[in-house]
PDB file of C-alpha atoms in Angstrom:
ATOM      1  CA  MET A  21      -5.467 -30.547 -66.369  1.00 61.00           C
ATOM      2  CA  ILE A  22      -6.930 -27.011 -65.717  1.00 67.00           C
ATOM      3  CA  GLY A  23     -10.360 -28.318 -67.316  1.00 70.00           C
ATOM      4  CA  SER A  24     -10.043 -31.369 -65.110  1.00 75.00           C
ATOM      5  CA  PHE A  25      -9.734 -29.168 -61.987  1.00 78.00           C
ATOM      6  CA  LEU A  26     -12.614 -26.818 -63.186  1.00 82.00           C
ATOM      7  CA  ALA A  27     -14.785 -29.857 -63.969  1.00 80.00           C
ATOM      8  CA  ALA A  28     -14.339 -31.175 -60.600  1.00 80.00           C
ATOM      9  CA  ILE A  29     -15.176 -27.735 -58.515  1.00 84.00           C
ATOM     10  CA  ILE A  30     -18.143 -27.365 -61.011  1.00 87.00           C
ATOM     11  CA  VAL A  31     -19.963 -30.410 -60.303  1.00 86.00           C
ATOM     12  CA  GLY A  32     -18.552 -30.998 -56.921  1.00 86.00           C
ATOM     13  CA  GLY A  33     -20.538 -27.579 -56.094  1.00 89.00           C
ATOM     14  CA  ILE A  34     -23.858 -28.746 -58.133  1.00 90.00           C
ATOM     15  CA  ALA A  35     -23.021 -32.591 -55.666  1.00 91.00           C
ATOM     16  CA  GLY A  36     -22.521 -30.974 -52.719  1.00 91.00           C
ATOM     17  CA  TRP A  37     -25.642 -28.719 -53.479  1.00 92.00           C
ATOM     18  CA  LEU A  38     -28.138 -31.599 -54.047  1.00 93.00           C
ATOM     19  CA  ALA A  39     -26.521 -32.689 -50.871  1.00 92.00           C
ATOM     20  CA  GLU A  40     -27.141 -29.628 -49.016  1.00 92.00           C
ATOM     21  CA  LYS A  41     -31.077 -29.810 -50.386  1.00 93.00           C
ATOM     22  CA  VAL A  42     -31.693 -33.823 -49.830  1.00 94.00           C
ATOM     23  CA  MET A  43     -30.083 -33.543 -46.092  1.00 92.00           C
ATOM     24  CA  LYS A  44     -31.913 -30.528 -45.332  1.00 90.00           C
ATOM     25  CA  SER A  45     -28.789 -28.336 -43.997  1.00 88.00           C
ATOM     26  CA  ASP A  46     -27.982 -25.241 -44.620  1.00 83.00           C
ATOM     27  CA  MET A  47     -24.404 -24.616 -45.807  1.00 82.00           C
ATOM     28  CA  GLY A  48     -22.196 -21.866 -48.245  1.00 83.00           C
ATOM     29  CA  VAL A  49     -21.191 -22.190 -52.232  1.00 86.00           C
ATOM     30  CA  MET A  50     -17.680 -23.382 -50.629  1.00 90.00           C
ATOM     31  CA  MET A  51     -18.710 -25.360 -48.130  1.00 88.00           C
ATOM     32  CA  ASN A  52     -20.553 -27.198 -51.026  1.00 87.00           C
ATOM     33  CA  ILE A  53     -17.842 -27.546 -53.545  1.00 87.00           C
ATOM     34  CA  ILE A  54     -15.807 -28.783 -50.645  1.00 89.00           C
ATOM     35  CA  LEU A  55     -18.530 -31.695 -49.375  1.00 89.00           C
ATOM     36  CA  GLY A  56     -18.676 -32.366 -53.349  1.00 88.00           C
ATOM     37  CA  VAL A  57     -15.241 -32.821 -54.435  1.00 88.00           C
ATOM     38  CA  VAL A  58     -13.864 -34.505 -50.853  1.00 90.00           C
ATOM     39  CA  GLY A  59     -17.067 -36.448 -50.916  1.00 89.00           C
ATOM     40  CA  ALA A  60     -16.444 -38.191 -54.594  1.00 85.00           C
ATOM     41  CA  ILE A  61     -12.607 -38.578 -53.789  1.00 86.00           C
ATOM     42  CA  ILE A  62     -13.397 -40.773 -50.697  1.00 88.00           C
ATOM     43  CA  LEU A  63     -16.253 -42.761 -52.372  1.00 87.00           C
ATOM     44  CA  SER A  64     -14.288 -43.314 -54.943  1.00 83.00           C
ATOM     45  CA  PHE A  65     -11.455 -44.521 -52.913  1.00 86.00           C
ATOM     46  CA  ILE A  66     -14.110 -47.082 -50.927  1.00 87.00           C
ATOM     47  CA  LEU A  67     -15.185 -48.205 -53.924  1.00 84.00           C
ATOM     48  CA  ARG A  68     -11.821 -49.254 -55.546  1.00 84.00           C
ATOM     49  CA  LEU A  69     -10.899 -50.897 -52.607  1.00 87.00           C
ATOM     50  CA  THR A  70     -14.381 -53.147 -52.256  1.00 86.00           C
ATOM     51  CA  GLY A  71     -14.111 -53.478 -55.898  1.00 81.00           C
ATOM     52  CA  ILE A  72     -17.689 -53.010 -56.673  1.00 77.00           C
ATOM     53  CA  GLY A  73     -16.300 -50.071 -59.567  1.00 63.00           C
ATOM     54  CA  ALA A  74     -13.364 -48.201 -60.609  1.00 56.00           C
ATOM     55  CA  GLY A  75     -14.790 -45.056 -59.216  1.00 47.00           C
ATOM     56  CA  ALA A  76     -15.421 -41.674 -61.177  1.00 48.00           C
ATOM     57  CA  SER A  77     -12.680 -39.519 -62.409  1.00 53.00           C
ATOM     58  CA  ALA A  78     -12.425 -35.611 -62.033  1.00 49.00           C
ATOM     59  CA  SER A  79     -14.625 -35.025 -64.871  1.00 52.00           C
ATOM     60  CA  PHE A  80     -17.583 -33.335 -66.101  1.00 58.00           C
ATOM     61  CA  SER A  81     -19.421 -37.010 -65.764  1.00 74.00           C
ATOM     62  CA  PHE A  82     -22.724 -38.278 -64.470  1.00 82.00           C
ATOM     63  CA  ALA A  83     -20.724 -40.678 -62.438  1.00 81.00           C
ATOM     64  CA  TYR A  84     -18.359 -38.074 -60.776  1.00 81.00           C
ATOM     65  CA  LEU A  85     -21.866 -36.429 -60.116  1.00 86.00           C
ATOM     66  CA  ILE A  86     -22.945 -39.204 -58.657  1.00 88.00           C
ATOM     67  CA  THR A  87     -20.640 -40.347 -56.795  1.00 86.00           C
ATOM     68  CA  GLY A  88     -19.635 -36.693 -55.165  1.00 88.00           C
ATOM     69  CA  PHE A  89     -23.546 -36.269 -54.207  1.00 92.00           C
ATOM     70  CA  VAL A  90     -23.848 -40.110 -52.491  1.00 92.00           C
ATOM     71  CA  GLY A  91     -20.370 -38.951 -51.059  1.00 91.00           C
ATOM     72  CA  ALA A  92     -21.356 -35.690 -49.276  1.00 92.00           C
ATOM     73  CA  CYS A  93     -24.603 -36.799 -47.838  1.00 93.00           C
ATOM     74  CA  LEU A  94     -22.124 -39.628 -46.235  1.00 93.00           C
ATOM     75  CA  LEU A  95     -19.810 -36.879 -44.882  1.00 91.00           C
ATOM     76  CA  ILE A  96     -22.978 -34.679 -43.690  1.00 91.00           C
ATOM     77  CA  LEU A  97     -24.748 -37.809 -41.973  1.00 92.00           C
ATOM     78  CA  ILE A  98     -20.759 -38.377 -40.358  1.00 91.00           C
ATOM     79  CA  ALA A  99     -20.800 -34.668 -39.202  1.00 88.00           C
ATOM     80  CA  ARG A 100     -24.330 -34.946 -37.847  1.00 88.00           C
ATOM     81  CA  ALA A 101     -23.190 -37.899 -35.615  1.00 92.00           C
ATOM     82  CA  VAL A 102     -19.966 -36.343 -34.286  1.00 92.00           C
ATOM     83  CA  ARG A 103     -21.892 -33.367 -33.363  1.00 85.00           C
ATOM     84  CA  ARG A 104     -24.204 -35.475 -31.351  1.00 77.00           C
TER      85      ARG A 104
END
């Protein structure tokens, strides 16, 4: 349980950081972690609803990293659209 939580924070932070660099936004470490983890949760939920995939589990895996990265990029795009 604690290992999965720690892995989710680490991988979420990496995914959020990658999204920050690709999307050219300026955020801190905490926001990177939040974006990565929340992005992975939301995108996993959407993937399960559409039947495309089972989504990623909260473990240190490449699938969770990709899901978190794409989800974080989508969250950044949505935030930019709402601000304008």
